[in-house]
Coordinates of C-alpha atoms in Angstrom, one line a residue:
G900 CA -21.1 -70.7 -31.3
D901 CA -18.0 -68.6 -32.4
L902 CA -14.7 -69.8 -31.6
E903 CA -11.9 -68.1 -31.4
G904 CA -13.5 -64.6 -32.7
N905 CA -14.3 -65.7 -36.3
V906 CA -14.9 -69.4 -37.3
S907 CA -18.7 -70.5 -36.4
V908 CA -19.3 -74.1 -36.4
F909 CA -22.5 -76.3 -36.1
C910 CA -24.2 -79.2 -34.9
V911 CA -24.2 -82.1 -37.7
Q912 CA -25.8 -85.5 -35.9
E913 CA -25.1 -89.4 -36.9
V914 CA -26.7 -92.5 -36.3
Q915 CA -23.9 -95.2 -35.1
K916 CA -24.8 -99.3 -34.6
C917 CA -24.0 -100.3 -30.8
D918 CA -20.5 -102.3 -31.6
L919 CA -21.6 -103.9 -27.9
P920 CA -21.8 -108.2 -28.8
T921 CA -25.4 -108.6 -28.7
F922 CA -24.5 -111.7 -25.8
S923 CA -23.5 -108.9 -23.3
F924 CA -26.9 -107.3 -22.5
A925 CA -30.3 -108.7 -22.0
K926 CA -33.7 -108.2 -23.9
N927 CA -35.6 -105.6 -21.9
T928 CA -32.2 -104.5 -20.0
G929 CA -32.8 -100.8 -21.5
C930 CA -30.0 -100.7 -23.5
R931 CA -30.3 -100.2 -27.6
P932 CA -28.2 -101.3 -30.2
I933 CA -27.9 -98.0 -31.6
C934 CA -26.9 -94.8 -30.1
T935 CA -26.6 -91.2 -31.6
F936 CA -23.8 -88.8 -31.0
N937 CA -22.7 -85.0 -32.2
M938 CA -20.4 -83.4 -34.2
W939 CA -18.9 -80.2 -34.6
E940 CA -18.0 -78.7 -37.8
P941 CA -16.0 -75.3 -38.1
K942 CA -17.6 -72.8 -40.2
C943 CA -16.4 -69.2 -40.9
C944 CA -18.2 -65.7 -40.2
R945 CA -19.4 -63.5 -42.7
G946 CA -16.4 -61.3 -44.5
Y947 CA -13.8 -63.9 -43.5
Y948 CA -12.5 -67.1 -45.7
G949 CA -10.0 -69.4 -45.9
R950 CA -9.6 -72.3 -43.1
D951 CA -7.8 -69.9 -40.8
C952 CA -10.7 -67.3 -41.4
L953 CA -9.2 -64.4 -42.7
G954 CA -11.0 -61.3 -43.4
C955 CA -11.9 -60.0 -46.7
P956 CA -10.6 -56.7 -48.7
G957 CA -12.1 -54.0 -47.7
G958 CA -12.6 -55.3 -44.1
F959 CA -15.1 -57.5 -42.4
R960 CA -17.1 -54.4 -41.5
S961 CA -17.1 -53.5 -45.1
P962 CA -16.1 -56.6 -47.3
C963 CA -14.9 -55.0 -50.7
N964 CA -15.6 -51.7 -49.7
N965 CA -19.5 -52.5 -50.1
R966 CA -18.8 -51.9 -53.7
G967 CA -18.6 -55.9 -54.6
K968 CA -18.7 -59.5 -53.2
C969 CA -16.4 -61.6 -51.5
D970 CA -15.9 -65.2 -51.7
D971 CA -15.8 -66.3 -48.1
G972 CA -16.6 -69.1 -46.2
Q973 CA -14.2 -71.7 -45.1
L974 CA -13.6 -72.8 -48.9
G975 CA -13.6 -69.0 -49.8
N976 CA -10.3 -67.7 -51.4
G977 CA -11.6 -64.0 -50.3
T978 CA -11.7 -62.7 -54.3
C979 CA -13.8 -59.6 -54.2
T980 CA -16.2 -59.1 -57.7
C981 CA -17.1 -55.7 -57.8
D982 CA -19.8 -53.6 -59.1
T983 CA -20.5 -52.5 -62.1
G984 CA -18.1 -49.0 -62.3
F985 CA -16.1 -50.5 -59.6
R986 CA -12.6 -52.5 -59.8
G987 CA -9.5 -53.4 -57.6
T988 CA -8.9 -55.8 -54.9
S989 CA -11.1 -54.3 -52.7
C990 CA -13.4 -52.7 -55.6
E991 CA -11.9 -49.2 -54.1
L992 CA -10.8 -48.0 -58.2
C993 CA -13.4 -46.8 -60.4
S994 CA -13.8 -48.9 -64.0
D995 CA -12.6 -46.9 -67.2
G996 CA -15.1 -45.1 -68.4
F997 CA -16.3 -44.1 -64.6
Y998 CA -15.6 -41.6 -62.6
G999 CA -15.6 -39.5 -59.2
P1000 CA -15.9 -40.7 -55.7
T1001 CA -19.2 -42.7 -56.4
C1002 CA -17.4 -44.0 -60.3
K1003 CA -19.9 -42.2 -62.0
A1004 CA -20.2 -43.5 -65.9
C1005 CA -18.8 -40.9 -68.1
N1006 CA -20.8 -39.5 -70.6
C1007 CA -18.4 -38.7 -73.8
S1008 CA -19.2 -40.1 -77.4
E1009 CA -16.9 -42.1 -79.2
H1010 CA -14.9 -39.2 -80.4
G1011 CA -13.7 -38.2 -77.0
S1012 CA -11.9 -39.2 -73.9
C1013 CA -13.1 -38.9 -70.5
D1014 CA -11.5 -37.7 -67.5
D1015 CA -11.7 -40.9 -65.2
G1016 CA -10.9 -42.7 -62.2
W1017 CA -11.6 -42.2 -58.5
K1018 CA -10.2 -38.4 -58.5
G1019 CA -11.2 -38.1 -62.6
T1020 CA -13.9 -34.9 -63.3
G1021 CA -15.6 -36.7 -65.7
L1022 CA -14.4 -34.3 -67.9
C1023 CA -14.2 -34.6 -71.8
F1024 CA -12.1 -34.0 -73.8
C1025 CA -12.8 -34.3 -77.6
E1026 CA -10.0 -35.8 -80.6
A1027 CA -8.8 -33.3 -82.6
G1028 CA -11.1 -32.1 -85.1
W1029 CA -14.6 -33.0 -83.1
T1030 CA -15.9 -30.2 -80.6
G1031 CA -18.9 -31.4 -78.9
D1032 CA -22.4 -29.8 -77.8
R1033 CA -22.5 -30.6 -74.0
L1034 CA -20.6 -27.9 -71.7
V1035 CA -20.1 -29.1 -67.9
D1036 CA -19.5 -26.4 -64.8
I1037 CA -15.7 -27.6 -63.6
C1038 CA -16.0 -25.9 -60.6
Q1039 CA -19.1 -27.7 -59.4
I1040 CA -16.8 -31.1 -59.2
W1041 CA -13.8 -31.0 -56.5
N1042 CA -13.8 -27.0 -57.0
G1043 CA -12.7 -27.3 -60.2
G1044 CA -9.0 -28.6 -59.0
C1045 CA -8.9 -25.2 -56.6
A1046 CA -7.0 -25.4 -53.3
K1047 CA -9.5 -26.2 -50.4
G1048 CA -11.0 -22.9 -49.6
A1049 CA -9.6 -21.1 -52.7
K1050 CA -12.5 -19.2 -55.2
C1051 CA -12.9 -21.4 -58.4
S1052 CA -13.7 -19.2 -61.4
Q1053 CA -14.7 -21.0 -65.3
N1054 CA -14.5 -19.2 -68.4
G1055 CA -15.8 -21.5 -71.0
G1056 CA -13.5 -24.4 -70.7
K1057 CA -10.6 -22.8 -68.4
V1058 CA -10.5 -22.7 -64.6
S1059 CA -8.7 -20.3 -62.6
C1060 CA -8.3 -20.6 -58.8
T1061 CA -7.9 -17.4 -56.3
C1062 CA -6.5 -17.9 -52.6
P1063 CA -8.7 -17.1 -50.0
K1064 CA -7.9 -13.8 -48.2
D1065 CA -4.9 -13.8 -45.6
H1066 CA -3.6 -16.8 -47.7
T1067 CA -1.1 -16.3 -50.6
G1068 CA -0.4 -18.7 -53.5
D1069 CA -1.4 -19.5 -57.3
G1070 CA -5.3 -21.2 -56.2
F1071 CA -4.0 -24.9 -56.9
T1072 CA -1.5 -24.6 -54.0
C1073 CA -2.8 -22.0 -51.0
Q1074 CA -0.5 -21.2 -47.9
P1075 CA -1.6 -18.8 -44.8
I1076 CA 0.0 -14.9 -44.4
D1077 CA 2.0 -14.9 -41.7
P1078 CA 2.2 -11.4 -40.4
C1079 CA 4.8 -12.2 -38.2
A1080 CA 7.3 -13.2 -41.3
L1081 CA 7.6 -9.9 -42.6
G1082 CA 10.3 -7.4 -41.9
D1083 CA 8.5 -4.7 -39.8
N1084 CA 7.9 -8.0 -36.8
G1085 CA 4.7 -8.0 -37.8
G1086 CA 3.8 -4.1 -36.6
C1087 CA 5.1 -5.4 -32.8
H1088 CA 7.7 -3.1 -31.4
E1089 CA 10.9 -4.2 -31.6
H1090 CA 10.9 -5.5 -27.9
A1091 CA 7.9 -7.5 -28.3
V1092 CA 7.2 -11.2 -29.8
C1093 CA 4.7 -12.1 -32.4
T1094 CA 3.1 -14.4 -32.9
M1095 CA 0.6 -15.9 -35.4
T1096 CA -2.8 -16.5 -34.2
A1097 CA -4.8 -17.1 -37.2
P1098 CA -4.1 -16.5 -41.2
G1099 CA -3.4 -12.4 -41.5
R1100 CA -3.7 -12.0 -37.8
R1101 CA -0.9 -11.6 -35.2
K1102 CA -0.6 -11.3 -31.1
C1103 CA 2.1 -8.8 -29.7
M1104 CA 3.6 -9.4 -26.6
C1105 CA 6.0 -7.4 -24.9
K1106 CA 9.5 -9.3 -23.8
N1107 CA 10.4 -10.2 -20.5
N1108 CA 11.9 -6.7 -18.3
Y1109 CA 9.2 -4.6 -21.0
I1110 CA 5.5 -3.5 -20.4
G1111 CA 3.2 -2.7 -22.9
D1112 CA 0.3 -3.8 -25.2
G1113 CA 2.9 -4.9 -27.7
V1114 CA 2.6 -2.2 -30.3
T1115 CA 4.3 0.1 -27.9
C1116 CA 6.7 -1.4 -25.4
E1117 CA 8.7 0.5 -22.7
V1118 CA 11.7 -0.3 -20.6
R1119 CA 9.5 -1.9 -17.0
Q1120 CA 10.6 0.7 -14.2
L1121 CA 10.4 -0.4 -10.8
P1122 CA 8.5 2.4 -8.9
I1123 CA 10.8 4.7 -7.2
S1124 CA 9.7 6.5 -4.0
R1125 CA 10.1 10.3 -4.4
C1126 CA 11.1 10.2 -1.1
L1127 CA 14.2 9.6 -2.2
Q1128 CA 15.3 12.7 -4.0
N1129 CA 15.2 15.7 -1.7
N1130 CA 13.4 14.4 0.5
G1131 CA 10.3 14.0 -1.2
Q1132 CA 10.0 18.2 -1.1
C1133 CA 9.6 17.6 3.0
H1134 CA 11.6 19.8 5.4
R1135 CA 14.8 18.0 6.5
D1136 CA 13.4 17.5 9.6
A1137 CA 10.4 15.8 8.5
K1138 CA 9.4 11.8 7.9
C1139 CA 8.5 11.6 4.0
T1140 CA 5.8 9.2 2.9
D1141 CA 5.1 8.3 -1.1
L1142 CA 1.3 7.7 -0.4
H1143 CA 1.4 6.6 -4.7
F1144 CA 5.0 4.3 -3.9
E1145 CA 3.4 2.6 -1.2
D1146 CA 0.1 1.9 -3.3
S1147 CA 0.6 -1.6 -5.4
M1148 CA -2.0 -0.2 -7.7
L1149 CA 0.4 2.5 -8.0
G1150 CA -2.7 5.1 -8.6
V1151 CA -5.2 3.0 -11.2
F1152 CA -8.7 2.2 -9.7
H1153 CA -11.5 0.8 -10.8
Y1154 CA -14.9 3.3 -10.8
R1155 CA -18.4 2.2 -12.0
S1156 CA -21.7 4.2 -12.4
K1157 CA -24.0 4.1 -9.2
K1158 CA -26.4 2.9 -11.5
G1159 CA -24.6 -0.6 -12.0
Q1160 CA -22.3 -2.3 -14.0
Y1161 CA -21.6 -1.2 -17.5
K1162 CA -23.2 2.2 -17.5
L1163 CA -20.5 4.7 -19.0
N1164 CA -20.1 5.7 -22.4
Y1165 CA -16.2 7.1 -23.0
T1166 CA -17.7 10.4 -21.9
A1167 CA -19.5 10.0 -19.0
A1168 CA -16.2 7.8 -18.4
E1169 CA -14.2 10.8 -18.8
Q1170 CA -16.4 13.1 -16.7
A1171 CA -16.1 10.4 -13.9
C1172 CA -12.6 10.2 -13.3
A1173 CA -12.0 13.7 -13.5
A1174 CA -14.8 14.1 -10.7
E1175 CA -12.5 11.9 -8.6
G1176 CA -10.1 14.0 -9.2
G1177 CA -7.8 11.8 -11.8
R1178 CA -8.3 11.1 -15.5
L1179 CA -8.8 7.9 -17.3
A1180 CA -5.9 5.0 -16.8
T1181 CA -3.8 4.3 -19.9
Y1182 CA -3.1 0.5 -21.4
T1183 CA 0.5 0.8 -19.6
Q1184 CA -0.4 2.2 -16.1
L1185 CA -3.2 -0.4 -16.1
A1186 CA -0.6 -3.0 -17.0
Y1187 CA 1.4 -1.6 -13.7
A1188 CA -1.9 -2.1 -11.5
Q1189 CA -2.0 -5.9 -12.8
Q1190 CA 1.8 -6.7 -12.0
G1191 CA 0.7 -4.9 -8.3
G1192 CA -1.9 -7.5 -7.9
L1193 CA -5.0 -5.9 -9.4
N1194 CA -7.6 -8.3 -10.7
M1195 CA -10.8 -6.9 -11.8
C1196 CA -13.4 -9.3 -14.3
A1197 CA -15.2 -6.2 -15.3
A1198 CA -14.1 -4.1 -18.6
G1199 CA -13.5 -0.5 -18.2
W1200 CA -12.7 2.3 -20.5
L1201 CA -9.5 3.5 -21.0
D1202 CA -7.4 6.3 -22.4
Q1203 CA -7.6 6.7 -25.7
A1204 CA -10.9 5.0 -26.3
R1205 CA -9.9 1.9 -25.3
V1206 CA -11.4 -0.8 -23.3
A1207 CA -9.8 -3.7 -21.2
Y1208 CA -9.4 -5.4 -18.2
P1209 CA -7.0 -7.1 -15.7
T1210 CA -6.6 -10.5 -14.8
T1211 CA -3.9 -11.6 -12.2
Y1212 CA -5.5 -15.8 -12.3
S1213 CA -6.8 -17.8 -14.5
N1214 CA -10.0 -17.7 -14.5
P1215 CA -12.5 -20.0 -17.4
K1216 CA -15.3 -17.0 -16.8
C1217 CA -12.6 -14.2 -17.3
G1218 CA -10.8 -14.0 -20.9
F1219 CA -11.0 -17.2 -21.3
G1220 CA -8.4 -17.9 -18.6
H1221 CA -5.9 -15.4 -19.8
V1222 CA -3.9 -14.1 -17.2
G1223 CA -2.8 -10.2 -18.2
I1224 CA -4.7 -7.8 -19.5
V1225 CA -7.7 -8.9 -21.6
D1226 CA -8.0 -6.1 -24.6
Y1227 CA -10.7 -5.2 -26.3
G1228 CA -8.7 -2.7 -28.6
T1229 CA -9.8 1.2 -29.6
R1230 CA -13.6 1.1 -29.8
K1231 CA -15.2 2.6 -33.0
N1232 CA -18.0 3.7 -31.2
L1233 CA -18.1 5.9 -28.6
S1234 CA -21.7 5.5 -27.5
E1235 CA -20.8 1.5 -25.8
T1236 CA -20.9 1.7 -22.6
W1237 CA -18.5 -0.2 -19.8
D1238 CA -17.0 0.4 -16.5
T1239 CA -14.0 2.8 -16.2
F1240 CA -10.2 2.4 -15.1
C1241 CA -9.0 6.1 -13.1
Y1242 CA -6.0 6.8 -12.5
R1243 CA -5.2 9.5 -9.4
M1244 CA -1.6 10.1 -9.0
Q1245 CA -1.7 10.3 -4.9
E1246 CA 0.9 13.0 -2.8
V1247 CA 3.6 13.0 -0.5
K1248 CA 3.0 13.0 3.1
C1249 CA 5.4 15.1 4.9
E1250 CA 5.1 14.9 8.8
C1251 CA 8.0 16.5 11.4
K1252 CA 9.9 14.2 13.3
R1253 CA 9.5 13.9 16.8
G1254 CA 10.5 16.8 19.0
Y1255 CA 9.8 19.0 15.7
T1256 CA 6.4 21.1 14.9
G1257 CA 5.3 22.3 11.7
D1258 CA 2.9 20.9 8.5
G1259 CA 6.0 18.7 7.5
F1260 CA 6.8 20.6 5.1
S1261 CA 8.4 23.1 7.4
C1262 CA 9.5 21.8 10.6
T1263 CA 10.5 23.7 13.3
G1264 CA 12.5 22.5 16.7
N1265 CA 12.9 23.0 20.1
L1266 CA 14.1 26.4 21.5
L1267 CA 17.5 26.0 21.3
Q1268 CA 17.1 24.3 17.5
V1269 CA 15.5 27.9 16.6
L1270 CA 18.0 29.8 18.2
R1271 CA 21.1 27.5 16.2
S1272 CA 18.8 27.5 12.7
T1273 CA 18.4 31.8 13.0
P1274 CA 21.3 33.6 12.1
S1275 CA 20.2 36.9 13.8
F1276 CA 19.8 34.8 17.1
S1277 CA 23.5 34.2 17.2
N1278 CA 25.2 36.3 19.6
F1279 CA 22.8 35.9 21.8
L1280 CA 23.1 31.6 21.4
T1281 CA 26.6 32.2 22.0
Q1282 CA 26.2 34.1 25.3
I1283 CA 24.1 31.0 26.2
L1284 CA 26.6 28.6 25.4
N1285 CA 29.4 30.0 26.9
C1286 CA 27.8 30.1 30.3
S1287 CA 26.8 26.5 29.4
Q1288 CA 30.6 26.4 29.4
A1289 CA 31.1 27.9 32.4
S1290 CA 28.9 26.9 34.6
E1291 CA 26.3 24.2 36.1
S1292 CA 23.4 26.5 35.9
G1293 CA 24.3 27.2 32.4
K1294 CA 24.6 23.7 31.3
Q1295 CA 20.4 23.3 33.0
L1296 CA 19.5 26.6 31.1
V1297 CA 20.3 24.7 27.5
Q1298 CA 18.3 21.6 29.1
R1299 CA 15.6 23.3 29.5
L1300 CA 15.8 25.1 26.4
S1301 CA 15.4 21.8 24.9
N1302 CA 13.1 20.0 27.3
L1303 CA 10.1 19.1 25.1
T1304 CA 7.7 18.2 27.8
V1305 CA 7.4 21.9 29.1
Q1306 CA 6.5 25.0 27.3
S1307 CA 8.1 28.0 27.8
T1308 CA 8.0 31.5 26.3
L1309 CA 11.2 33.0 25.4
F1310 CA 12.0 37.0 24.0
V1311 CA 15.2 36.9 22.2
P1312 CA 16.6 40.2 21.0
D1313 CA 18.4 40.2 17.8
N1314 CA 22.0 41.0 16.7
R1315 CA 21.5 44.3 16.2
G1316 CA 19.9 44.9 19.7
L1317 CA 22.7 42.6 21.6
P1318 CA 26.0 43.8 19.9
S1319 CA 28.7 40.8 20.4
N1320 CA 30.9 42.9 22.2
Q1321 CA 28.1 43.2 25.1
T1322 CA 27.8 40.1 27.6
L1323 CA 25.0 39.1 29.8
S1324 CA 25.0 37.0 33.1
L1325 CA 23.5 34.1 33.6
R1326 CA 21.0 35.8 35.3
D1327 CA 20.1 38.4 32.5
I1328 CA 19.6 35.6 30.2
E1329 CA 17.5 33.9 32.5
F1330 CA 15.0 36.3 33.0
H1331 CA 14.4 36.0 29.2
L1332 CA 12.6 32.8 29.7
S1333 CA 9.3 32.0 31.1
E1334 CA 8.5 28.3 31.8
G1335 CA 5.0 26.8 31.9
Q1336 CA 3.5 28.1 29.0
A1337 CA 3.9 29.5 25.7
F1338 CA 2.2 33.2 25.4
P1339 CA 1.1 34.0 22.2
L1340 CA 1.4 37.7 21.2
S1341 CA -2.4 38.0 21.1
Q1342 CA -2.3 36.8 25.0
L1343 CA 0.3 39.5 26.2
K1344 CA -2.4 41.8 27.6
N1345 CA -1.8 45.2 28.6
G1346 CA -0.5 45.9 32.2
S1347 CA 0.2 42.0 32.8
R1348 CA 3.1 40.6 34.2
I1349 CA 5.2 37.4 33.5
R1350 CA 7.0 35.6 35.8
T1351 CA 11.1 33.9 34.9
R1352 CA 13.2 32.7 37.6
V1353 CA 14.6 35.9 38.2
G1354 CA 11.8 38.0 38.1
S1355 CA 8.5 39.4 36.7
L1356 CA 8.4 41.4 33.0
T1357 CA 5.7 43.6 32.1
V1358 CA 3.7 44.0 29.5
L1359 CA 2.6 47.4 28.0
G1360 CA 0.4 47.5 24.4
V1361 CA -2.5 47.2 22.6
A1362 CA -3.7 43.9 22.0
D1363 CA -6.1 44.7 19.0
Q1364 CA -5.6 41.7 16.2
L1365 CA -7.3 44.1 13.4
D1366 CA -5.3 47.2 14.2
P1367 CA -1.8 46.8 12.3
S1368 CA 0.0 49.3 14.5
S1369 CA -0.8 47.7 17.6
F1370 CA 2.1 47.4 19.8
R1371 CA 3.9 45.7 22.9
Y1372 CA 7.0 46.1 25.0
I1373 CA 8.3 43.6 27.5
N1374 CA 9.9 46.1 30.3
D1375 CA 10.2 48.8 27.6
H1376 CA 11.9 46.9 25.0
F1377 CA 10.1 46.8 21.5
V1378 CA 8.6 43.2 20.0
S1379 CA 9.9 43.9 16.8
D1380 CA 8.8 40.1 15.3
S1381 CA 6.5 37.6 17.3
D1382 CA 4.8 34.5 17.4
I1383 CA 8.1 32.4 16.1
M1384 CA 7.2 28.2 16.9
A1385 CA 9.0 25.9 18.5
A1386 CA 8.7 22.5 19.6
N1387 CA 8.2 23.2 23.2
G1388 CA 7.9 27.1 23.0
I1389 CA 7.3 30.5 21.4
I1390 CA 9.6 33.3 20.5
H1391 CA 9.2 36.8 20.8
V1392 CA 12.1 39.6 19.4
I1393 CA 13.0 42.4 21.2
Q1394 CA 15.2 45.4 20.1
G1395 CA 17.6 45.1 23.1
P1396 CA 18.6 42.3 26.2
L1397 CA 16.9 42.6 29.3
K1398 CA 18.1 43.2 32.7
A1399 CA 17.5 41.2 35.7
P1400 CA 16.8 42.9 38.4
A1401 CA 19.5 42.1 41.5
P1402 CA 19.0 39.5 43.7
H1403 CA 17.6 40.1 47.5
P1404 CA 19.6 39.0 50.1
Q1405 CA 18.2 35.8 51.6
M1406 CA 18.9 33.3 54.1
H1407 CA 21.1 30.5 54.1
V1408 CA 20.1 27.0 54.0
A1409 CA 22.5 24.3 54.7
H1410 CA 20.4 22.2 53.3
K1411 CA 16.7 19.9 53.3
A1412 CA 17.5 18.0 56.0
G1413 CA 18.8 20.9 58.2
M1414 CA 15.4 23.0 57.9
G1415 CA 13.5 19.6 58.3
I1416 CA 15.5 19.5 62.1
G1417 CA 14.7 22.7 62.6
V1418 CA 10.7 22.6 62.3
V1419 CA 10.6 19.2 64.4
L1420 CA 12.5 21.5 67.3
L1421 CA 10.1 23.8 66.7
I1422 CA 7.1 21.8 66.9
A1423 CA 8.6 20.2 70.2
L1424 CA 10.0 23.9 71.7
V1425 CA 6.5 24.9 71.2
G1426 CA 4.5 21.5 72.8
G1427 CA 6.8 22.2 75.5
A1428 CA 5.6 25.7 76.1
I1429 CA 2.2 24.9 76.1
F1430 CA 2.8 22.2 78.7
V1431 CA 4.9 24.6 81.1
G1432 CA 1.9 26.9 80.8
Y1433 CA -0.5 24.6 81.8
R1434 CA 1.7 23.6 84.4
F1435 CA 1.8 27.4 85.8
Y1436 CA -1.7 28.1 85.3
R1437 CA -2.6 25.1 87.9
N1438 CA -0.2 26.4 89.9
N1439 CA -0.4 29.8 90.3
T1440 CA -3.7 32.1 90.4
K1441 CA -1.8 35.4 89.6
P1442 CA -2.4 35.5 85.6
F1443 CA 0.4 36.3 82.8
Q1444 CA 1.1 38.6 80.2
F1445 CA 3.3 38.3 77.6
H1446 CA 5.8 41.0 76.8
Y1447 CA 7.7 41.3 73.7
F1448 CA 11.4 42.2 73.2
K1449 CA 13.9 41.9 70.7
E1450 CA 17.3 40.1 71.0
D1451 CA 20.7 41.4 69.0
D1452 CA 22.1 38.3 66.9
G1453 CA 25.1 39.8 64.8
E1454 CA 24.9 36.3 63.0
E1455 CA 21.7 36.8 61.7
E1456 CA 21.0 38.6 58.6
A1457 CA 18.1 41.0 57.4
P1458 CA 15.1 39.4 56.2
P1459 CA 14.7 39.7 52.4
T1460 CA 11.7 41.8 50.6
N1461 CA 11.6 38.0 48.1
S1462 CA 12.8 35.7 48.8
S1463 CA 11.0 33.4 46.0
R1464 CA 12.5 33.7 42.8
N1465 CA 12.5 30.1 41.5
I1466 CA 9.1 30.0 39.4
C1467 CA 8.3 27.3 37.1
N1468 CA 5.3 27.9 36.0
P1469 CA 4.9 31.7 34.8
V1470 CA 1.7 33.3 35.2
Y1471 CA 0.0 36.8 35.2
E1472 CA 0.8 38.6 38.1
A1473 CA -0.6 42.3 39.7
A1474 CA 2.9 42.4 41.6
P1475 CA 5.8 39.9 42.9
A1476 CA 5.5 37.7 45.9
A1477 CA 7.3 39.6 48.8
G1478 CA 8.7 37.3 51.9
E1479 CA 9.7 37.6 54.9
S1480 CA 12.7 35.9 56.7
S1481 CA 14.8 36.4 59.5
A1482 CA 16.5 34.4 62.3
S1483 CA 13.9 34.3 65.4
A1484 CA 14.6 33.4 69.0
V1485 CA 11.6 32.5 71.2
T1486 CA 12.7 33.1 75.0
V1487 CA 9.9 31.3 77.2
S1488 CA 11.0 32.1 81.3
H1489 CA 9.7 30.9 84.3
R1490 CA 11.0 31.3 87.5
R1491 CA 14.1 32.8 85.4
T1492 CA 14.3 30.1 83.3
F1493 CA 15.0 30.7 79.8
V1494 CA 14.3 28.4 76.9
Q1495 CA 15.6 30.1 73.4
L1496 CA 15.6 28.8 70.0
R1497 CA 17.5 29.8 67.1
M1498 CA 17.0 28.8 63.3
K1499 CA 19.6 29.1 61.1
A1500 CA 18.7 28.8 57.3
V1501 CA 20.9 29.2 54.5
T1502 CA 18.9 29.8 50.9
N1503 CA 20.7 28.4 47.7
D1504 CA 22.4 30.6 45.3
Q1505 CA 21.0 32.5 42.1
T1506 CA 22.2 29.0 40.0
A1507 CA 19.7 26.9 41.9
V1508 CA 17.6 24.4 39.7
C1509 CA 13.6 25.3 39.4
S1510 CA 11.6 22.7 41.7
R1511 CA 8.0 22.5 41.8
F1512 CA 7.7 24.1 45.6
T1513 CA 9.6 26.8 46.1
A1514 CA 10.8 27.5 49.8
R1515 CA 10.0 30.5 51.7
S1516 CA 11.3 31.7 54.8
V1517 CA 9.8 31.5 57.7
S1518 CA 9.4 34.7 60.5
F1519 CA 9.4 34.4 64.1
K1520 CA 9.1 37.6 66.3
P1521 CA 10.5 37.0 69.7
F1522 CA 8.2 36.8 72.9
R1523 CA 8.7 36.6 76.6
L1524 CA 6.5 34.4 78.4
S1525 CA 6.2 35.8 81.6
L1526 CA 3.9 35.3 85.1

């Protein structure tokens, strides 16, 4: 067995006499006078020597480098006896006259000296006056002494060495060329970092806050919304949205042929992007899209016949885990087929703000705002504002012009038809406004009438859109311009102001509660009359008859010809509605007893706010019930 790893032992058997006295045991007791025991003697393994079993020179695996024999064993001294051609403590050297790694014997004559030794070439150098007849291929031995990778050439007995491509030196010593060490930063941009990847090859990478392929670098610019400058060409009353700015890819998108992956040559890629309303993306545009989050493990054509693809996270299957732009460079063969990356500038979207109407590039506010923004309407606007400061009804008119929940049609005299020194009443101004619907000029039919709060307007004209000479008159006022849109209606320009008709006399209504009480009393009176008539019918066989009379009352007013002036919804009509209103007295007589009812209604003044329901006066003719 092995003891302590390096020492080998074996067993030696010895025979010794038993030293017990013969009288101490009897014959045939089973004991023998002679006994045997084993003894152990240490021994070194092969490749180890000495009392401590030390390793032979060259190591126990290859004692004496397997070029000699080691004096091993416990009694050995570890000396190597080298084979022919070798020498040294562990036979690591060549003997004189031997050369090369195998210590091959030199073949020189006695008049020549050999280039021997471990690194020798075995060449023979003749003594002065002596020449040899043997030519040796020097480059076959250790590359003629040239550097690794260098080209060795021999001309007679002379050797020359040439460094490989992208290296510099005399051939016996060669160093790789670092293109980044050259004065032009290896051809990289001044704002790029040059890194040598192989002798004579380099990689360019733009510095922080710069973007590009390294050969061209530009300052990284954060995308700026075009809406920040002049509201993106949208109207000042419109909301601007830069669709290109809000796109994280900044207009870059991947395109693949319908035939499958990598089916587009360079020309087909250009045509495909043009069909999508764009063009081939540049390297820089693709780099911005990559920073925006575009990750595509599929190479595609770029501008200037370049092929690349973007990655946003490390993936061994995509560009060997590279994050950024995996660049295949400019392709010389334009017939190669890839996908493509296109670039398309997206539009600016304009939307009119709430309360405005239009396409976003042109926005129109409510009727009052249109009046304010049109210089030729300034005189008419001044009249409206003056009325709003003078009365509550004027304020309500301004509110109606600003109300977005009701569509209206407004007839406006321009400054040429309404001088600044001409004053209109509130009633005249209200006569220009028809609430409830916005009527374009094409809907203003000949002979139709449009209701306002203070009367009806008459339309005269020809509704022929194909005839440019078609015209309209509103109450004999020519429509010089039309269909000016507002968020809550439409404006037609007339050549002069309209004059409202005179108000009709109207009954006075104290308040709605008073009218309600009058109606209740009327119902009670009629019920009482029916009851009394029924009693008389049963108690008297004599038939009765009605006699009409009119009772004079100085407090009552004449009924108005038209009491309905507050109309919210404009409609076409043949004539304005007429109503009658008068104070009435009903007298029921039995046995010279008369019951009289008098109602008194008080109407609101001409500045009353328009309500959904317009009160009409109810007229009762006085009569007498007699038997």
